[in-house]
Short mmCIF file of C-alpha atoms in Angstrom, two decimals:
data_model
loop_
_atom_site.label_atom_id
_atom_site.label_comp_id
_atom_site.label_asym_id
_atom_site.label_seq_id
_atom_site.Cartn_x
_atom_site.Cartn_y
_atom_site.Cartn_z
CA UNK A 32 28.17 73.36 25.68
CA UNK A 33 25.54 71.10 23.54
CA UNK A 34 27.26 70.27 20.21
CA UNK A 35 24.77 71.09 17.62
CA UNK A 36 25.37 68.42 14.85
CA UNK A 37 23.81 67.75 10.85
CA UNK A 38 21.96 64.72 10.66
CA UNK A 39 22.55 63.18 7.15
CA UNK A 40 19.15 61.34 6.25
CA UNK A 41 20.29 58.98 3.44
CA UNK A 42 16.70 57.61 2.82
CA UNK A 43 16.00 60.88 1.08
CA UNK A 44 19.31 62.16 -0.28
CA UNK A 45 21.41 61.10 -3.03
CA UNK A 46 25.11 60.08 -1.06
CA UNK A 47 26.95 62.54 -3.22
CA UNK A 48 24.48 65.29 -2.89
CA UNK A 49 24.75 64.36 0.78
CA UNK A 50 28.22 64.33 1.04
CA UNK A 51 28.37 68.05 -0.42
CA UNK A 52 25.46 68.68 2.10
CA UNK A 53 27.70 67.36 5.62
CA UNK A 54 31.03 69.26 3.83
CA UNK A 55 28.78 72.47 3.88
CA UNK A 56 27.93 71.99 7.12
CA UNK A 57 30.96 72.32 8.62
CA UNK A 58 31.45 75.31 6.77
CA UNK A 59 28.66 76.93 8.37
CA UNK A 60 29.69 76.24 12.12
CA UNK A 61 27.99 72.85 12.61
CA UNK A 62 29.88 70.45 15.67
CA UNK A 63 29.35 67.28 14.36
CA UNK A 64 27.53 64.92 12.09
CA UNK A 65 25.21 61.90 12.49
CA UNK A 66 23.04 59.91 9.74
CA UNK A 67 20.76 57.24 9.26
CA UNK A 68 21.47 53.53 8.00
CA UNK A 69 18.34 52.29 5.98
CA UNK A 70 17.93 49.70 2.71
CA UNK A 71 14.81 51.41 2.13
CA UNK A 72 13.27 54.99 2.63
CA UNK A 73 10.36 55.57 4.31
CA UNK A 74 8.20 56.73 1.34
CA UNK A 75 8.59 56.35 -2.58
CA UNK A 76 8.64 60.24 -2.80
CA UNK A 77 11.59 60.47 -0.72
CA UNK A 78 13.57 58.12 -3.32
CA UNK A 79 16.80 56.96 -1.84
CA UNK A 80 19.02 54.70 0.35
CA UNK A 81 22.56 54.74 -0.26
CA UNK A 82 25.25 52.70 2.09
CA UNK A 83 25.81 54.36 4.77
CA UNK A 84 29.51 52.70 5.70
CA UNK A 85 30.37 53.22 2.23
CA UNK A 86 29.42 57.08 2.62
CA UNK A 87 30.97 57.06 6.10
CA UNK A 88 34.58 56.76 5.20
CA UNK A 89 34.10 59.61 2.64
CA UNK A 90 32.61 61.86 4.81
CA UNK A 91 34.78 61.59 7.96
CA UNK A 92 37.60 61.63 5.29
CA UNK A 93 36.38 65.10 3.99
CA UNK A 94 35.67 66.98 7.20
CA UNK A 95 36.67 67.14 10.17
CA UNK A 96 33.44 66.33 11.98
CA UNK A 97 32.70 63.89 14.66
CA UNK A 98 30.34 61.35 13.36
CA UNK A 99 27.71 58.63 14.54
CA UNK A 100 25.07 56.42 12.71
CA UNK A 101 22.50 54.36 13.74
CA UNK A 102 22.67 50.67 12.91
CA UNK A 103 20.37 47.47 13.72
CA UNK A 104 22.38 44.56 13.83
CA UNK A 105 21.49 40.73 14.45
CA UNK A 106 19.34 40.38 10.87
CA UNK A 107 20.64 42.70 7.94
CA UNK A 108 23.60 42.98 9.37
CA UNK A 109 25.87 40.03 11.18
CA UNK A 110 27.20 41.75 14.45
CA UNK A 111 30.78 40.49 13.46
CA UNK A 112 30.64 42.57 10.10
CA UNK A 113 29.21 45.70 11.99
CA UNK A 114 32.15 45.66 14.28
CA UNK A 115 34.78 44.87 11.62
CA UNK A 116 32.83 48.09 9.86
CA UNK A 117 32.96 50.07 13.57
CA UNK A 118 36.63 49.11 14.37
CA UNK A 119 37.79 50.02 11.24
CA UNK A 120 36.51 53.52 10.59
CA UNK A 121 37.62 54.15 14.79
CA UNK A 122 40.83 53.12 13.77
CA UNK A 123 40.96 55.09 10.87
CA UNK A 124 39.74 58.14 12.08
CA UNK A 125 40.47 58.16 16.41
CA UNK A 126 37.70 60.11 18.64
CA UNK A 127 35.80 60.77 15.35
CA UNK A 128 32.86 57.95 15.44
CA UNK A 129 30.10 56.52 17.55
CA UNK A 130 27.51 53.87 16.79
CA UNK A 131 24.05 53.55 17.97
CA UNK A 132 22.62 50.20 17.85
CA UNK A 133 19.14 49.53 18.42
CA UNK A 134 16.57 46.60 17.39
CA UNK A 135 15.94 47.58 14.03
CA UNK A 136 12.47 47.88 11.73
CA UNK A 137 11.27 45.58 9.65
CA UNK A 138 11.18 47.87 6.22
CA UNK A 139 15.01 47.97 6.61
CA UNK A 140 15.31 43.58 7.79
CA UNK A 141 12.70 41.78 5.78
CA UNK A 142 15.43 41.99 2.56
CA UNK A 143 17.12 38.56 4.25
CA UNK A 144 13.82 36.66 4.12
CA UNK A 145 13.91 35.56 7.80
CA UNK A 146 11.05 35.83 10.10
CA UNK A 147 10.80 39.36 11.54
CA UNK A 148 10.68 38.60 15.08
CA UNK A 149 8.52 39.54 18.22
CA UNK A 150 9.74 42.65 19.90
CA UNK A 151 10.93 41.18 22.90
CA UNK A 152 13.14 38.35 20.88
CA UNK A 153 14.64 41.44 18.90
CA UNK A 154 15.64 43.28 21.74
CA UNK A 155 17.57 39.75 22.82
CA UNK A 156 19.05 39.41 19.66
CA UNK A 157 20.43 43.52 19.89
CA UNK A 158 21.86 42.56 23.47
CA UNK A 159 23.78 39.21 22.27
CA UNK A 160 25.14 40.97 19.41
CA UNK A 161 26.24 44.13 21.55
CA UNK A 162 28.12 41.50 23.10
CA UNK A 163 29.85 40.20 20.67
CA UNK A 164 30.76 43.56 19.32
CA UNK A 165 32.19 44.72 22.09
CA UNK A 166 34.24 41.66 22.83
CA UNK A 167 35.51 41.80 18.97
CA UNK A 168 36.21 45.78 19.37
CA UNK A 169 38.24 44.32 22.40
CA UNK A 170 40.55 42.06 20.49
CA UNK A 171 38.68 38.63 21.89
CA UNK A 172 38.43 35.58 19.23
CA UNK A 173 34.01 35.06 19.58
CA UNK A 174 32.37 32.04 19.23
CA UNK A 175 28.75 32.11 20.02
CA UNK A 176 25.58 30.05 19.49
CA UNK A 177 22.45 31.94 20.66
CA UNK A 178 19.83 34.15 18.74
CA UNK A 179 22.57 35.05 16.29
CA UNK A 180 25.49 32.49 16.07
CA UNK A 181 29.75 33.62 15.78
CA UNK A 182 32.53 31.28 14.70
CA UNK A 183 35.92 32.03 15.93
CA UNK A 184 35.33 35.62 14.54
CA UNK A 185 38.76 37.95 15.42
CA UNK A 186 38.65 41.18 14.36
CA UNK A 187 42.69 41.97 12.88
CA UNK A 188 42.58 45.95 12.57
CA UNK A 189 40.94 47.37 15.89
CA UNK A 190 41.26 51.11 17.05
CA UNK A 191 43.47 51.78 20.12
CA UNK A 192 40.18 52.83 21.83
CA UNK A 193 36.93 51.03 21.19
CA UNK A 194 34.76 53.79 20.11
CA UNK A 195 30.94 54.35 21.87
CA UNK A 196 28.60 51.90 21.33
CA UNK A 197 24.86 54.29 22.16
CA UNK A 198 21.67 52.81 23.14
CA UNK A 199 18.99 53.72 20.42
CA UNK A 200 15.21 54.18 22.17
CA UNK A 201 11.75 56.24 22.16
CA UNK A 202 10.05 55.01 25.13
CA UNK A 203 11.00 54.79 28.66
CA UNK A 204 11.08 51.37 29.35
CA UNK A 205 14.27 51.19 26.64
CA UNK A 206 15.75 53.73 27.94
CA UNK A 207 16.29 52.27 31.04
CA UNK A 208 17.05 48.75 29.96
CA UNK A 209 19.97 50.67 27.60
CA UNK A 210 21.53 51.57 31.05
CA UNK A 211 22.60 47.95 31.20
CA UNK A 212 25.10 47.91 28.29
CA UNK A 213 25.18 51.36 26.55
CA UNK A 214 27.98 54.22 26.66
CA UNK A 215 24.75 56.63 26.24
CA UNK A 216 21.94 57.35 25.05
CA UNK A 217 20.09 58.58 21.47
CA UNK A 218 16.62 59.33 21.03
CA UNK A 219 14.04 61.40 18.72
CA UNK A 220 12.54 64.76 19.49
CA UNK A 221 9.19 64.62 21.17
CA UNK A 222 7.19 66.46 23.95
CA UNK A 223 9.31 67.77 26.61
CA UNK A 224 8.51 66.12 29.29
CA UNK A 225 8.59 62.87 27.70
CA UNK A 226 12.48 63.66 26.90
CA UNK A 227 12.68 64.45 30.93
CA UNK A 228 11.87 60.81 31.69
CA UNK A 229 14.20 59.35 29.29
CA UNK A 230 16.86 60.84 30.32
CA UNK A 231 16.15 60.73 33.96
CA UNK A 232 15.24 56.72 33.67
CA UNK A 233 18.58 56.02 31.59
CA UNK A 234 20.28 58.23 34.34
CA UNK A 235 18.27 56.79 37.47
CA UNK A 236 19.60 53.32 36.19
CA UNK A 237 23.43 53.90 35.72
CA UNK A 238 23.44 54.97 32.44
CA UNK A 239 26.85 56.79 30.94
CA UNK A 240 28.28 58.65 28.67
CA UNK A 241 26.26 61.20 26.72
CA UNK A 242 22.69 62.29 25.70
CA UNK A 243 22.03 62.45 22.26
CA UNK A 244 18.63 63.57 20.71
CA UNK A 245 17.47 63.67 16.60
CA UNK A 246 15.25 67.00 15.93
CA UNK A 247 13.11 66.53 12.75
CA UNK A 248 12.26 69.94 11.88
CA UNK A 249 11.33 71.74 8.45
CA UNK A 250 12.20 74.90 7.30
CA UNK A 251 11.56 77.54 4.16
CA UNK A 252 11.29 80.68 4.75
CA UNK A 253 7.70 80.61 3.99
CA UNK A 254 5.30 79.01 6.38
CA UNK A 255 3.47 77.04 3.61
CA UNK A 256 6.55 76.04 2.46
CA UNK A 257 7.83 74.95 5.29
CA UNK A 258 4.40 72.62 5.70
CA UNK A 259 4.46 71.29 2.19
CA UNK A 260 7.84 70.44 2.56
CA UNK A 261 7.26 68.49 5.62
CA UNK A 262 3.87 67.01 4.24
CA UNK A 263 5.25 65.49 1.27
CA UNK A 264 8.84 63.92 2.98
CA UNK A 265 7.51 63.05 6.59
CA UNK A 266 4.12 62.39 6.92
CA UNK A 267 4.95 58.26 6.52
CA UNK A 268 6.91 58.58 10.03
CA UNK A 269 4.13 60.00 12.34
CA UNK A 270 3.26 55.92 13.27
CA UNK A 271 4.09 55.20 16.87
CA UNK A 272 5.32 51.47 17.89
CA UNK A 273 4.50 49.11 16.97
CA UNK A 274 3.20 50.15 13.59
CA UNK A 275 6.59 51.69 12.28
CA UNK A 276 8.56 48.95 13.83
CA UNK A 277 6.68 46.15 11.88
CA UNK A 278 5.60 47.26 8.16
CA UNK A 279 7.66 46.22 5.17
CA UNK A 280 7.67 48.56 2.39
CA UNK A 281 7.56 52.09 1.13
CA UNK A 282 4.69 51.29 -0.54
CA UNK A 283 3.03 50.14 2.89
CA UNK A 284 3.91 53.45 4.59
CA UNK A 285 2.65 55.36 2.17
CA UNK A 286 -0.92 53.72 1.71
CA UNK A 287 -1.50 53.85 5.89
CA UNK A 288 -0.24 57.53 5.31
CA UNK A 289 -2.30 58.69 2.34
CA UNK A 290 -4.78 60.72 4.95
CA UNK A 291 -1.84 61.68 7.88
CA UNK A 292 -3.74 65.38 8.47
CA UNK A 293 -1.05 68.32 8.83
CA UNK A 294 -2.12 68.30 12.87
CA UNK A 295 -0.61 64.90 13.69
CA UNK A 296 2.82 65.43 11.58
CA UNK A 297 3.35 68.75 13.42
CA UNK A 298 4.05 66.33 16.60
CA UNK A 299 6.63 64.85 15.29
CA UNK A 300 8.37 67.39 13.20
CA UNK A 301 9.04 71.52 14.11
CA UNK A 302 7.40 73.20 11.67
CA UNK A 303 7.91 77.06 11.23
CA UNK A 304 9.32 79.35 8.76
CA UNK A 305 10.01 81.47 11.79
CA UNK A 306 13.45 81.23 12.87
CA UNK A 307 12.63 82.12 16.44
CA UNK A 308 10.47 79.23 16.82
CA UNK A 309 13.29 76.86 15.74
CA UNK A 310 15.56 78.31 18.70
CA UNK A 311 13.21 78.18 21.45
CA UNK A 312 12.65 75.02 20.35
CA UNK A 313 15.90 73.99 20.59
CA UNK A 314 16.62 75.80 23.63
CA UNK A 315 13.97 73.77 25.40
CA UNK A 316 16.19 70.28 24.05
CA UNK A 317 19.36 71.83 25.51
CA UNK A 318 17.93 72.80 28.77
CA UNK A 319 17.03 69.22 29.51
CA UNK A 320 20.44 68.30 29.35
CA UNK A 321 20.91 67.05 26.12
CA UNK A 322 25.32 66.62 25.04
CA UNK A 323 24.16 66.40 21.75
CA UNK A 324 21.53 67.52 19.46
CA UNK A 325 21.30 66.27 15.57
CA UNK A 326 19.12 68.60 13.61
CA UNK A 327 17.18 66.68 10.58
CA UNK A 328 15.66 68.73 8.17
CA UNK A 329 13.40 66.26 6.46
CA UNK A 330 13.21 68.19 3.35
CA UNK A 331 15.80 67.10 0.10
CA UNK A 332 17.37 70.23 -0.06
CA UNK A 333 19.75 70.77 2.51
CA UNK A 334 21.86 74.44 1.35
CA UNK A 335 19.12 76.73 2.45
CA UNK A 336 18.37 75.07 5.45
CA UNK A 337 22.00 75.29 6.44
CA UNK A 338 23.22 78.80 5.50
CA UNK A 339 19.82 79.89 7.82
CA UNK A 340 20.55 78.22 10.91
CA UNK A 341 24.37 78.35 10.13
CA UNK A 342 23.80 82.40 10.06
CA UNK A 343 20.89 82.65 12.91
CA UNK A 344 20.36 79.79 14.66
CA UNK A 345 23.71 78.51 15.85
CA UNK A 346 25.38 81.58 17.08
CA UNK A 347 21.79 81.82 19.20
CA UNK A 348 21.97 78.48 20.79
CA UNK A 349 26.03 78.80 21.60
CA UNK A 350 24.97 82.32 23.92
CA UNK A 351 22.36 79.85 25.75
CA UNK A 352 23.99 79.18 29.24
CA UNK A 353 24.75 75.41 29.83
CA UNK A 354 22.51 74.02 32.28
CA UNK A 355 24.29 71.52 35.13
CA UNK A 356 24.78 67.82 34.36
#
């Protein structure tokens, strides 16, 4: 059966009010938990960034939930520090945590003050420093001098199983070339078919392990509501590639955004006050053959959002027959 997780957006969320938010739902009958890893939101309305491995170890030690995030390593981060940060909350908390590493945008890398590189050099950089994360996660003393450089790095407190390291994409082309090296796959909700070639190209090319996919969806139980909500906290994130990949600020998304009409955000968000519509929806994600499915609701209050689907939405989707893998 599809584990229907919470995805914990810290870009828009205080981390205590988020904390409370991932504690309630596991109350309500969610399966797992998943959140972002940003130094900067997306917009200045939405107000927030805490640390995510900071708010990691608090939340896996206050539920029970599995949990992944999605990190960029190779300019914020040094890949030995990510896996130090990876091996440590697997050993802390066994079978409980995944990481999904992908190339990163530049709103979340330019803090360091290096050049933001060309696509094709960051996706370089992400394999070199899967590398060396996996060799660390493996007990191996890495030295390495490439597009990120590693001396004599040893990680000291390792899990007894190296926990999933998932390949982050939204094209294709990624998709497949995450078959190389990942333990699965994570994506973002789009059109249906699109989600059919992902997973059939990351499949196609060897790809293992699971299938995870992020819905952003808003909810009130109002229609207008609903909109506004999703208006005012997710219009800066209808940009395709390259554009969200390569501006800087908040302030930057929210200039280029000033004029998103409601039309284009509905693409990238489910928007409907009707509960219905959210399971059919959903439905639709699980019958491609999704393992996993993290549902984002982009507004800032989370309780509402998660009694309703909690109540009428999850028992729904767990009476949906499993479709073959």
């Amino acid at each position: 059966m599809t584990a229907i997780g919470f995805h914990a957006s810290h870009e828009q969320i205080h981390p205590r009010a988020l904390l409370e938010s991932v504690i309630h739902a596991e109350q309500v009958g969610f399966d797992a938990a998943m959140c972002s890893d940003h130094f900067a939101p997306w917009s200045e309305r939405q107000g927030h960034s805490g640390f995510a491995w900071s708010w990691l170890g608090s939340a896996l030690q206050a539920t029970e939930l599995p949990f992944g995030v999605v990190n960029a390593p190779g300019q914020r981060y040094h890949p030995a520090i990510v896996a130090q940060a990876i091996g440590t909350l697997a050993a802390m908390y066994p079978g409980r945590f995944w990481a999904a590493l992908g190339s990163g945008e530049a709103a979340n890398e330019h803090i360091t003050g290096e050049v933001w590189p060309r696509k094709d050099v960051r996706n370089a950089r992400l394999r070199e420093c899967v590398e060396i994360i996996r060799a660390l996660l493996a007990g191996a003393e890495v030295s390495h001098d490439g597009l990120v450089r590693v001396d004599r790095a040893r990680l000291w407190s390792r899990p007894e199983q190296p926990p999933a390291l998932v390949g982050a994409a939204v094209s294709v082309e990624t998709a497949r070339w995450c078959a190389e090296w990942a333990d699965g796959l994570i994506t973002v909700n789009a059109p249906t078919e699109h989600l059919r070639r992902m997973i059939d190209a990351y499949r196609e090319a060897g790809g293992r392990g699971p299938v995870h996919l992020q819905v952003h969806l808003s909810w009130a139980p109002a229609q207008a509501d609903a909109e506004a909500i999703a208006y005012d906290q997710w219009r800066s994130n209808v940009f395709a590639p390259p554009v969200c990949w390569d501006l800087d600020t908040p302030e930057h998304f929210d200039v280029v955004s000033a004029e998103v009409p409601m039309s284009r955000l509905a693409e990238v968000v489910n928007i409907s006050a009707d509960l219905g519509h959210h399971v059919g929806w959903l439905e639709e994600y699980i019958d491609l053959g999704f393992d996993q499915i993290a549902l984002h609701h982009v507004g800032q209050e989370q309780r509402p959002f998660l009694d309703a689907f909690g109540d009428r939405v999850l028992p729904k989707l767990r009476s949906t027959p499993t479709p073959s893998r």
